[in-house]
PDB file of C-alpha atoms in Angstrom:
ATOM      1  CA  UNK A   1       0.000   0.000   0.000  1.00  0.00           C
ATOM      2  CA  UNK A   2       1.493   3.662  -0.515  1.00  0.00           C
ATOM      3  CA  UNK A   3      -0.279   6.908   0.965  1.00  0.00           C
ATOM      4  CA  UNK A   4      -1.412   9.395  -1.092  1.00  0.00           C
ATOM      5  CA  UNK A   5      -1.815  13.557   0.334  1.00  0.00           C
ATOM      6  CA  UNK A   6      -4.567  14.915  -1.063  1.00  0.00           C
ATOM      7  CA  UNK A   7      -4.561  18.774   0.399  1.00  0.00           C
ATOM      8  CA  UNK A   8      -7.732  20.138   2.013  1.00  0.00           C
ATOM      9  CA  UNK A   9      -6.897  23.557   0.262  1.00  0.00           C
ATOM     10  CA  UNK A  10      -6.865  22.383  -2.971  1.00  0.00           C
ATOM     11  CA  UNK A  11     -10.148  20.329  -2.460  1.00  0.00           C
ATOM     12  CA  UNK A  12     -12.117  23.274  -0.551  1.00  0.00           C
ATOM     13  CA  UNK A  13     -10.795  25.829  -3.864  1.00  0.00           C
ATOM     14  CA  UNK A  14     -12.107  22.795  -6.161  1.00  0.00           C
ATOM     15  CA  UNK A  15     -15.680  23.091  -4.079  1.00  0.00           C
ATOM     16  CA  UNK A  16     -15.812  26.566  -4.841  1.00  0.00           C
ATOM     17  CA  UNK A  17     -15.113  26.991  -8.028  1.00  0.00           C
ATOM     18  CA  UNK A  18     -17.506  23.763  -8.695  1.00  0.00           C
ATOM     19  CA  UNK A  19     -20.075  25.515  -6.408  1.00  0.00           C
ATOM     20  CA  UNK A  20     -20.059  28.854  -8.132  1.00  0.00           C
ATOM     21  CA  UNK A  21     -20.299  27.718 -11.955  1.00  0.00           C
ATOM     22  CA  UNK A  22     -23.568  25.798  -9.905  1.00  0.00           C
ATOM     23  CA  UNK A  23     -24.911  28.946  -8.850  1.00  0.00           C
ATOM     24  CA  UNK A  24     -24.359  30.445 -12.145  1.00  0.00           C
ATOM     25  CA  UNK A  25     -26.292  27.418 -13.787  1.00  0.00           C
ATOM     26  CA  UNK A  26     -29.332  28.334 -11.827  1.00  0.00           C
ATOM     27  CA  UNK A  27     -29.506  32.030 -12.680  1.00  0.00           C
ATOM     28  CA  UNK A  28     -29.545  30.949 -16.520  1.00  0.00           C
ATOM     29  CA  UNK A  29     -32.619  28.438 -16.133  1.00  0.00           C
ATOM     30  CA  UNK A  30     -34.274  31.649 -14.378  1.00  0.00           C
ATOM     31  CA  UNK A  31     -34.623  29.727 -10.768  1.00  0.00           C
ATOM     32  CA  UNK A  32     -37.588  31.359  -8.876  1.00  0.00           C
ATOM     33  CA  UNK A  33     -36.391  30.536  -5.785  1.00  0.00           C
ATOM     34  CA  UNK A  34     -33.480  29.571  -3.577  1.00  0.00           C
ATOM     35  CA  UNK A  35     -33.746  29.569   0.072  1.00  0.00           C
ATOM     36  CA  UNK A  36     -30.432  28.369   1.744  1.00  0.00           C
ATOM     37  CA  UNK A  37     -27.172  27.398   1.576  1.00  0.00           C
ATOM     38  CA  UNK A  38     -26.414  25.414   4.884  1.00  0.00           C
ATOM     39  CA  UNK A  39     -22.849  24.307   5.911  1.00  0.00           C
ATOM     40  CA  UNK A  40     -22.197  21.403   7.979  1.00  0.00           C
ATOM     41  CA  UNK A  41     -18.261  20.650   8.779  1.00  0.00           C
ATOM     42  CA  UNK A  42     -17.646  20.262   4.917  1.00  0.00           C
ATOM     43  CA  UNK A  43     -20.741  19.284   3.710  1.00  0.00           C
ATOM     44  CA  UNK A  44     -23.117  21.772   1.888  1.00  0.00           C
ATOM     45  CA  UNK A  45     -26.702  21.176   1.328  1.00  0.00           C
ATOM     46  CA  UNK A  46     -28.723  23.511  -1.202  1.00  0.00           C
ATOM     47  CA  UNK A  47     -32.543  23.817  -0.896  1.00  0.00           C
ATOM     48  CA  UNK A  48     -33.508  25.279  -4.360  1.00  0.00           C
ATOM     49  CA  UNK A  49     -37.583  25.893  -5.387  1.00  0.00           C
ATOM     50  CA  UNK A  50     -39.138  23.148  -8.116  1.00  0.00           C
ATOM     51  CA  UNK A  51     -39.704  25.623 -11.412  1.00  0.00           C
ATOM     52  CA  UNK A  52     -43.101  25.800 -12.679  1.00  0.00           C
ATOM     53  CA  UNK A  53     -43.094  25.990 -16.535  1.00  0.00           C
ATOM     54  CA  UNK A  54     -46.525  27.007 -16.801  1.00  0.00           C
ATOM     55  CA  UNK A  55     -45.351  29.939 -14.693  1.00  0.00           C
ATOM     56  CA  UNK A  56     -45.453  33.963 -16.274  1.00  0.00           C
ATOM     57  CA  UNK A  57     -41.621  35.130 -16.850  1.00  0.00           C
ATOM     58  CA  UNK A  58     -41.041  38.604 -15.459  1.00  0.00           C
ATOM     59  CA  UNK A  59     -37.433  40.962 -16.465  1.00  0.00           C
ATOM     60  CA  UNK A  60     -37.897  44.199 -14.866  1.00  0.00           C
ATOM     61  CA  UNK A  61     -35.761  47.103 -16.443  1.00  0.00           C
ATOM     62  CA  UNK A  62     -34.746  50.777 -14.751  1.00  0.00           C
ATOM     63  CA  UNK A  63     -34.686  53.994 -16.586  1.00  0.00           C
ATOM     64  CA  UNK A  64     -31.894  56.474 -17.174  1.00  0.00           C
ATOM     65  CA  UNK A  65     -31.933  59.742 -17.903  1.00  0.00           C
ATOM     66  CA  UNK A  66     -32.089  61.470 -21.439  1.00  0.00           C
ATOM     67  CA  UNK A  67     -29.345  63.412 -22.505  1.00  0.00           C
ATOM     68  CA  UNK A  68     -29.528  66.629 -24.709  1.00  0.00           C
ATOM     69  CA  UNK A  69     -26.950  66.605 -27.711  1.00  0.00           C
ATOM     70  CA  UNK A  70     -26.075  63.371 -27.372  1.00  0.00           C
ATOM     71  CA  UNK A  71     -26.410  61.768 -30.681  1.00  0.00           C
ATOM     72  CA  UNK A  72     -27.370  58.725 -31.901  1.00  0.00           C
ATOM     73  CA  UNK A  73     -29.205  57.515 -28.424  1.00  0.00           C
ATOM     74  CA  UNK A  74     -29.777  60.231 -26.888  1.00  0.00           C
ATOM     75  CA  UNK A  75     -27.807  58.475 -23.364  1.00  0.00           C
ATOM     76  CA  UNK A  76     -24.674  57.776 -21.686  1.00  0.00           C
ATOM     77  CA  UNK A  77     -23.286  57.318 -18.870  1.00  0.00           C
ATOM     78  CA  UNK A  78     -22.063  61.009 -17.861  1.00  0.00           C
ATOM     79  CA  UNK A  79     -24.129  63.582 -16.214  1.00  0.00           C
ATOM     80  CA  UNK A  80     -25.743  66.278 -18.360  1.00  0.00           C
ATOM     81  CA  UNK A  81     -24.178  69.747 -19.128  1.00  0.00           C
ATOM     82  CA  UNK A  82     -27.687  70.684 -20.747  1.00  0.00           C
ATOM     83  CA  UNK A  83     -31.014  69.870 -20.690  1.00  0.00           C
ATOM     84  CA  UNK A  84     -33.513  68.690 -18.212  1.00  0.00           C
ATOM     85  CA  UNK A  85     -32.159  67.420 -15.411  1.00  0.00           C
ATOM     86  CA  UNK A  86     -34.698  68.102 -12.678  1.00  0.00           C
ATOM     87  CA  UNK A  87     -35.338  64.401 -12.068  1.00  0.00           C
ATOM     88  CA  UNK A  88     -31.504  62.931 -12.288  1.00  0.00           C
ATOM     89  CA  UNK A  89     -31.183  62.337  -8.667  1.00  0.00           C
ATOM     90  CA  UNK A  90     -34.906  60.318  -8.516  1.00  0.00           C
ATOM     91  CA  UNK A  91     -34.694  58.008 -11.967  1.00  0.00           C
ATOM     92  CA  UNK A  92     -34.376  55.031  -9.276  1.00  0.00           C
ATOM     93  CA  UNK A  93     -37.767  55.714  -8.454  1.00  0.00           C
ATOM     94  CA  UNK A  94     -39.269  54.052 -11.423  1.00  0.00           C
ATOM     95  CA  UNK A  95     -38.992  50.443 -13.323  1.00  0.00           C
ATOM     96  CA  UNK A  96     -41.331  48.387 -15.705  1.00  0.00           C
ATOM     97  CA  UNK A  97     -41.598  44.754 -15.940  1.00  0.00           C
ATOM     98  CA  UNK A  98     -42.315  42.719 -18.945  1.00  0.00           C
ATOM     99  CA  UNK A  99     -44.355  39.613 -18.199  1.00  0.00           C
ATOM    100  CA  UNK A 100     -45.034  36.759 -20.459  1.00  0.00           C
ATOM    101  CA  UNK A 101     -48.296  35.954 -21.685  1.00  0.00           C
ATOM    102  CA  UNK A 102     -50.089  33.167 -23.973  1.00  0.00           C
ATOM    103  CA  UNK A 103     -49.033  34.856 -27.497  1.00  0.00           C
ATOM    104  CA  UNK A 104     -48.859  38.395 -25.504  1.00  0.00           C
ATOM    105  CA  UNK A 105     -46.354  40.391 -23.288  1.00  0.00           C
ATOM    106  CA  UNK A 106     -47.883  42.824 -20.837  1.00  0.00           C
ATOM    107  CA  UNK A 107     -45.447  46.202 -19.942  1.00  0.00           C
ATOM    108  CA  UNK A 108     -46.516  47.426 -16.334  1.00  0.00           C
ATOM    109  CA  UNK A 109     -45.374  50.762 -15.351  1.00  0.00           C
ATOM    110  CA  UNK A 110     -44.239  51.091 -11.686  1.00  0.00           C
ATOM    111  CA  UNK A 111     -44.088  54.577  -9.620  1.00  0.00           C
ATOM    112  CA  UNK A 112     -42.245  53.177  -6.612  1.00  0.00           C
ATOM    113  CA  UNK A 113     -41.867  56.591  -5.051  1.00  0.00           C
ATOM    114  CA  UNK A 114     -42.917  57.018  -1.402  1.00  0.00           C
ATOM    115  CA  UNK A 115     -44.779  60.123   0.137  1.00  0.00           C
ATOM    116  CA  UNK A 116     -44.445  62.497  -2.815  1.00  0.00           C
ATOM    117  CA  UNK A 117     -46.440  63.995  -5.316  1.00  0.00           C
ATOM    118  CA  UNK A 118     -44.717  62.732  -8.526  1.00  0.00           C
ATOM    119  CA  UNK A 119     -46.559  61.507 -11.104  1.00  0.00           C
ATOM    120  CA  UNK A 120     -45.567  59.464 -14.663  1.00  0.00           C
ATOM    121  CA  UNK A 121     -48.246  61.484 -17.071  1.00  0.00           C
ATOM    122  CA  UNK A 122     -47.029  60.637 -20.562  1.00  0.00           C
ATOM    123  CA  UNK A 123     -45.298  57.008 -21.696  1.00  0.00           C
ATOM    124  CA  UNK A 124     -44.181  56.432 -25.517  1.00  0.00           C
ATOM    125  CA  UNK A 125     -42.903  53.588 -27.777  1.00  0.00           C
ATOM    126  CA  UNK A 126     -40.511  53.145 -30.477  1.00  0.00           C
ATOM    127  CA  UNK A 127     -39.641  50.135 -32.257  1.00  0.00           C
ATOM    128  CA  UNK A 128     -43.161  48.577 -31.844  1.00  0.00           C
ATOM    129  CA  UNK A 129     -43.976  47.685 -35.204  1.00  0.00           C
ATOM    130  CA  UNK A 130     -41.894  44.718 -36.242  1.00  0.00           C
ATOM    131  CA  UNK A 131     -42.836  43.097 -32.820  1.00  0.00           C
ATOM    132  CA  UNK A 132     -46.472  43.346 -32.316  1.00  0.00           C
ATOM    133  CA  UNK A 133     -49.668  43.348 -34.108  1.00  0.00           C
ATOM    134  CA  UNK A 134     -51.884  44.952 -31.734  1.00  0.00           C
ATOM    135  CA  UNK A 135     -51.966  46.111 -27.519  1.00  0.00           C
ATOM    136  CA  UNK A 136     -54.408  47.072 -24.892  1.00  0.00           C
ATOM    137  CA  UNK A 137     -53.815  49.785 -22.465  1.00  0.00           C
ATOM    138  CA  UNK A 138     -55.303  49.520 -19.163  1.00  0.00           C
ATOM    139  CA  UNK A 139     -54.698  46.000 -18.263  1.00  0.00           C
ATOM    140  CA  UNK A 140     -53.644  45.045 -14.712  1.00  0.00           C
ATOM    141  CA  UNK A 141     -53.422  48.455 -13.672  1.00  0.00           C
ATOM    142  CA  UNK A 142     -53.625  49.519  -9.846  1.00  0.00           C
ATOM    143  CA  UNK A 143     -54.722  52.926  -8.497  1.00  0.00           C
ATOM    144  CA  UNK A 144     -56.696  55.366  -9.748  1.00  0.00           C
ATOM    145  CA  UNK A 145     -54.561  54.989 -13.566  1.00  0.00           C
ATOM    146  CA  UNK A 146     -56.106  55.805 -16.898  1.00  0.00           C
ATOM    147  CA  UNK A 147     -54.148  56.566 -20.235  1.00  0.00           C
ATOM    148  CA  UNK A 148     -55.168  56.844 -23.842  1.00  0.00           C
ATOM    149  CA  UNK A 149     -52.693  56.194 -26.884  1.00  0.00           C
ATOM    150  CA  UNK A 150     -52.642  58.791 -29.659  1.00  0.00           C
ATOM    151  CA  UNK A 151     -51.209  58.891 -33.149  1.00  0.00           C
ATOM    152  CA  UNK A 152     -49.995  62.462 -32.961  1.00  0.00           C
ATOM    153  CA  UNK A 153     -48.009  64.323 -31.179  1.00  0.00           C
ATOM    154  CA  UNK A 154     -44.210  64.620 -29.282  1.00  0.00           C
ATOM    155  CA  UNK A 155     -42.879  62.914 -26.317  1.00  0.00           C
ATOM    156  CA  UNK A 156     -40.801  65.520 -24.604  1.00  0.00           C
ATOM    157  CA  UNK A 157     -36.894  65.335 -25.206  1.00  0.00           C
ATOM    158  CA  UNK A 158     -38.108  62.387 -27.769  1.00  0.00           C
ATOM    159  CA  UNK A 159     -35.363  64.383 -29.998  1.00  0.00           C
ATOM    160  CA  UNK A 160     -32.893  62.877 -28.615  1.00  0.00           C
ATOM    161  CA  UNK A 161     -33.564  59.662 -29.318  1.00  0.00           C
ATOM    162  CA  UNK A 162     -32.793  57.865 -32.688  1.00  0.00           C
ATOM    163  CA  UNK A 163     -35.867  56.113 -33.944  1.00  0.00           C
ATOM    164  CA  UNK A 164     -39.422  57.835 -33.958  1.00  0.00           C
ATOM    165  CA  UNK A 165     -42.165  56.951 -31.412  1.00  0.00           C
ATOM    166  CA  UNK A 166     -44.448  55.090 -32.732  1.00  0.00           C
ATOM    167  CA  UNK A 167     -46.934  54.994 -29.949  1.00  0.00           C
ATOM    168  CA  UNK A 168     -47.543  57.406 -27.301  1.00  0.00           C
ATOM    169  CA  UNK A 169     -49.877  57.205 -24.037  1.00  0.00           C
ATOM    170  CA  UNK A 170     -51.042  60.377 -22.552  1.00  0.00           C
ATOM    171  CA  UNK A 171     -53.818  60.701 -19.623  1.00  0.00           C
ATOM    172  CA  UNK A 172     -57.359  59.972 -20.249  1.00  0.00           C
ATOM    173  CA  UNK A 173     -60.203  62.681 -20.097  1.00  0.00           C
ATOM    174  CA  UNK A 174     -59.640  63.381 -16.021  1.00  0.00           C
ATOM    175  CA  UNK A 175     -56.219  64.712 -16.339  1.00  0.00           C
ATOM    176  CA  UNK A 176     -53.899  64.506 -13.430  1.00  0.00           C
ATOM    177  CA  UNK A 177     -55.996  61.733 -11.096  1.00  0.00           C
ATOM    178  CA  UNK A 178     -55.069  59.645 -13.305  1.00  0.00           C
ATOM    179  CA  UNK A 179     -51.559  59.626 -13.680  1.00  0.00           C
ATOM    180  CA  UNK A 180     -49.321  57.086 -12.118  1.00  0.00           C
ATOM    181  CA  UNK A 181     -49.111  58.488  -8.889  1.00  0.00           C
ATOM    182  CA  UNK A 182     -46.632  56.870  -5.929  1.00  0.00           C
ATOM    183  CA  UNK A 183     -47.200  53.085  -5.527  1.00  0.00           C
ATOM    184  CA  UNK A 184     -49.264  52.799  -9.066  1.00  0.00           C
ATOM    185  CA  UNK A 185     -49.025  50.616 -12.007  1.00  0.00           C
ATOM    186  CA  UNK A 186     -50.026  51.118 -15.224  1.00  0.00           C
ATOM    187  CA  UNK A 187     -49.772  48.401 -17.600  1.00  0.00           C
ATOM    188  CA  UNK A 188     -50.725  47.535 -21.421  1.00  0.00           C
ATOM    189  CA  UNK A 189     -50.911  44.570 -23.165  1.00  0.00           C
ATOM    190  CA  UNK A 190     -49.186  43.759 -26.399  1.00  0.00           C
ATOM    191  CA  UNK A 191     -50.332  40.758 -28.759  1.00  0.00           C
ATOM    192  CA  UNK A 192     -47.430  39.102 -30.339  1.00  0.00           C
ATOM    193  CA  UNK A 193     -46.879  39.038 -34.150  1.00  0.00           C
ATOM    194  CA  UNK A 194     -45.709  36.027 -35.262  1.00  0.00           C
ATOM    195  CA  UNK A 195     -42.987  34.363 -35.314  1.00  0.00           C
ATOM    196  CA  UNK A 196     -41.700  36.596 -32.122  1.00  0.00           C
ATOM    197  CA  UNK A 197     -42.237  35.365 -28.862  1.00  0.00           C
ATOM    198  CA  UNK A 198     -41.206  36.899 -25.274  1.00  0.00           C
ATOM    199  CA  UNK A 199     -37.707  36.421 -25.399  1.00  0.00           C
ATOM    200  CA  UNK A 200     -37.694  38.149 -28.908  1.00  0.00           C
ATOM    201  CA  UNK A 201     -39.136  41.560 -26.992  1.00  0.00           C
ATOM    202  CA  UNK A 202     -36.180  40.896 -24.334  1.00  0.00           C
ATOM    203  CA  UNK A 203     -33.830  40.903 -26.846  1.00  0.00           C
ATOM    204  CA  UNK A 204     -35.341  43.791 -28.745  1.00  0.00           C
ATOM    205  CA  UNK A 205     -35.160  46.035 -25.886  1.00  0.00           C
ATOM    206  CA  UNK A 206     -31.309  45.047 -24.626  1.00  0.00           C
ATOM    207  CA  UNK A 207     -29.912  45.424 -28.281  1.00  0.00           C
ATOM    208  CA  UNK A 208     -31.995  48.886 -28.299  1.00  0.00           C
ATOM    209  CA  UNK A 209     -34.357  48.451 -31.279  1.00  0.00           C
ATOM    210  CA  UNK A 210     -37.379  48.625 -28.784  1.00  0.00           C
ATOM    211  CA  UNK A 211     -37.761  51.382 -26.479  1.00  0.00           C
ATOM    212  CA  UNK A 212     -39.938  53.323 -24.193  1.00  0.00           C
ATOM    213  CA  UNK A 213     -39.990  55.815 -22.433  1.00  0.00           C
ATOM    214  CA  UNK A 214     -41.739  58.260 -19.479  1.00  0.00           C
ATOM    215  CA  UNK A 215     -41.879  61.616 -19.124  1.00  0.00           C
ATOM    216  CA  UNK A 216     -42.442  62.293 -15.363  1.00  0.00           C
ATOM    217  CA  UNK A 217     -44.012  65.721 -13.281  1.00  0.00           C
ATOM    218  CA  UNK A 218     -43.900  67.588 -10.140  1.00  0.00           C
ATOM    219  CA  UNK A 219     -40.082  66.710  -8.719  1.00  0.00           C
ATOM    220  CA  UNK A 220     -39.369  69.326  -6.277  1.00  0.00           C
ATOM    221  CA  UNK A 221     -39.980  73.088  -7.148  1.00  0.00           C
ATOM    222  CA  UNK A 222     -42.366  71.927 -10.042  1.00  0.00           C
ATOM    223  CA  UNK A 223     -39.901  70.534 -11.843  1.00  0.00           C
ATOM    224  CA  UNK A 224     -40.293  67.386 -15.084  1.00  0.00           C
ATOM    225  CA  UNK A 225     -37.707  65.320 -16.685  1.00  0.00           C
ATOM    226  CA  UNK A 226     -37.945  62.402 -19.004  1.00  0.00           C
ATOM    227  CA  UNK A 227     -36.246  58.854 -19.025  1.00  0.00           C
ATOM    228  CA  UNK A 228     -35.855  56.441 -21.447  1.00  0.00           C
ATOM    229  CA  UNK A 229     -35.562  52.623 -20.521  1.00  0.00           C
ATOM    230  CA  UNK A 230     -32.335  50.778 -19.673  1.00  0.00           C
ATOM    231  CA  UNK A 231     -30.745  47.855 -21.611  1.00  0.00           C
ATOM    232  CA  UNK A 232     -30.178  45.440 -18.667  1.00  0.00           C
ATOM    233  CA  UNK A 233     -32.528  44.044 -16.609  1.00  0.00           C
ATOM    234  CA  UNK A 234     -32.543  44.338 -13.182  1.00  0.00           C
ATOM    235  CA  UNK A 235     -31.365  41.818 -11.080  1.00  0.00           C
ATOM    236  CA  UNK A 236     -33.919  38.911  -9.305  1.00  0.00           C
ATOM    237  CA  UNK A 237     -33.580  39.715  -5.567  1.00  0.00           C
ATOM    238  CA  UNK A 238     -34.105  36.300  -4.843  1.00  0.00           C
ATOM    239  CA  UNK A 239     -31.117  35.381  -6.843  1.00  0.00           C
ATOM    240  CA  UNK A 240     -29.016  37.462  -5.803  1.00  0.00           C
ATOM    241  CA  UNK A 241     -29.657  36.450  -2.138  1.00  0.00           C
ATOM    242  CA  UNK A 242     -29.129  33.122  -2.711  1.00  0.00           C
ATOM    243  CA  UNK A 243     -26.007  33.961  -4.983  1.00  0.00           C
ATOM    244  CA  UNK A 244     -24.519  35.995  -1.834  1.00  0.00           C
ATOM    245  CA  UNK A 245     -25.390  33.294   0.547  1.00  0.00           C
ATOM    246  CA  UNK A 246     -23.654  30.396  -1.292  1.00  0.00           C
ATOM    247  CA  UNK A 247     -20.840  32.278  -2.318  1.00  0.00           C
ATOM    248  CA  UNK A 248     -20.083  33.623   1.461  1.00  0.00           C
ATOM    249  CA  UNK A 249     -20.628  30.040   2.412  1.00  0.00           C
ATOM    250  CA  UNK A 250     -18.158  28.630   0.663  1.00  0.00           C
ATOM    251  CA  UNK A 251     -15.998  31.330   1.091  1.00  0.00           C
ATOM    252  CA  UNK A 252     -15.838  30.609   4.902  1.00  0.00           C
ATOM    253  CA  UNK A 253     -14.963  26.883   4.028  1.00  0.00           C
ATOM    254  CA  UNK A 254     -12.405  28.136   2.337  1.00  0.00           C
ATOM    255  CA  UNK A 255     -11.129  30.278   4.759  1.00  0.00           C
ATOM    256  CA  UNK A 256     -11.136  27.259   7.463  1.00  0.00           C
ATOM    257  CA  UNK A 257      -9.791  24.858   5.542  1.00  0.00           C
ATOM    258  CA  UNK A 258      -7.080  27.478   2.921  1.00  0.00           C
ATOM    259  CA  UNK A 259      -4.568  28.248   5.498  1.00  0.00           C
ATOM    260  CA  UNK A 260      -4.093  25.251   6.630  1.00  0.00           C
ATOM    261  CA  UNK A 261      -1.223  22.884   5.780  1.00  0.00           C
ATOM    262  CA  UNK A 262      -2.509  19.444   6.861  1.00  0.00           C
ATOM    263  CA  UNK A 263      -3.074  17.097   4.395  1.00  0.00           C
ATOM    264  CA  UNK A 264      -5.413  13.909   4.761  1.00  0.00           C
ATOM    265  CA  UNK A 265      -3.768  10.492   3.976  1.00  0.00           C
ATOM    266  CA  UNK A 266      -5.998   7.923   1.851  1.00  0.00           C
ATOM    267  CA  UNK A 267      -4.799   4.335   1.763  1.00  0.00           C
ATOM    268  CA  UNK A 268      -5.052   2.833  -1.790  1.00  0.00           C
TER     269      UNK A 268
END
């Protein structure tokens, strides 16, 4: 028989690494759930939700703010020397999700703000065409929300953007009541022209051939700004938690075990 040192280091660094492409797995099959990761001594145990494939898909994206002069997009990453910039500091404020449907995609509209009087009164479209054949506005909304589409018109700073809007949603007959107000949704429901399907309006948006926009009033001292949507989804909180959980999990296995220089002898 001859003894063979296998070191501990090497083998906790081999969980990890094993343990992380894991994690990374589950965020690609768009896990709904993951509750724990529990250490025992050097055992790990993962509790991880059953997925429903019957279940509606939701990507939420942010906004960002439109910059003036800033050809083709109309954004960037740097803060505005001109232009409207009342509402820089508050874009975090507002998101939309995009939820899968049987042959439709719904776009809802979220005013997360808290105690405050600002309101999303004007949303617009571009890129629409090629991706759906007809929508519905109104659909799941929640408060007192109401908005009608036109054909005419311009979407404020709309400019500055490099495609034309090719629908725009302004407030119904009763004016202000019925914008999104603070913890409202407004959403509106697209049919699907074939062949696309959900994940073609995902793409669409993060390659920047479909976009929307808001135009939002009364930020502090009367002021309005308008934002245009993001091109990358917003991380699941769910997945990240259970991302942060494994990954400081193993990382404290591999803290015990990394600076230690005793090896384990297996008999062969």
């Amino acid at each position: 028989m001859k003894l063979v040192s296998i070191s501990v280091d090497s083998l906790a660094t081999r969980l990890y690494v094993y343990y992380t492409l894991f994690i990374r797995f589950l965020i690609l099959m768009k896990i709904t759930s993951v509750f724990s990761a529990l250490l025992a001594g050097s055992g790990i145990a993962l509790a991880v939700s059953s997925i429903n494939p019957a279940a509606a898909i939701t990507t939420t994206f942010g906004f960002q703010n439109i910059i003036e002069g800033q050809p083709p997009n109309g954004i960037d990453g740097t803060v505005a020397t001109s232009g409207n910039t009342a509402g820089d500091a508050y874009v975090g404020n507002f998101d939309f999700d995009v939820v899968s449907g049987s042959g439709t995609v719904d776009f809802k509209f979220n005013n997360k703000f808290i105690n405050s009087s600002t309101k999303v009164d004007q949303i617009a479209f571009s890129g629409t065409s090629s991706l759906f054949s007809t929508y519905t506005p109104n659909v799941g909304n929640s408060g007192t929300v109401s908005f009608l589409p036109i054909t005419t018109g311009t979407f404020p700073q709309g400019n500055n953007i490099d495609q034309p809007w090719t629908i725009v949603f302004r407030l119904s007959a009763d004016g202000p009541t019925n914008a999104i107000d603070p913890n409202e949704t407004f959403g509106i429901r697209f049919t699907l022209a074939n062949p696309n399907t959900y994940q073609s309006v995902i793409e669409a948006i993060t390659v920047g051939t479909l976009k929307t926009a808001i135009r939002v009033q009364a930020f502090s001292g009367d002021g309005s700004d308008a934002f245009v949507n993001s091109s990358t989804p917003v991380p699941e909180p769910i997945t990240m938690l259970g991302l942060g959980v494994g990954t400081a999990g193993l990382g404290a296995l591999k803290r015990k075990y990394g600076n230690k220089e005793a090896k384990a002898k297996v008999v062969v």
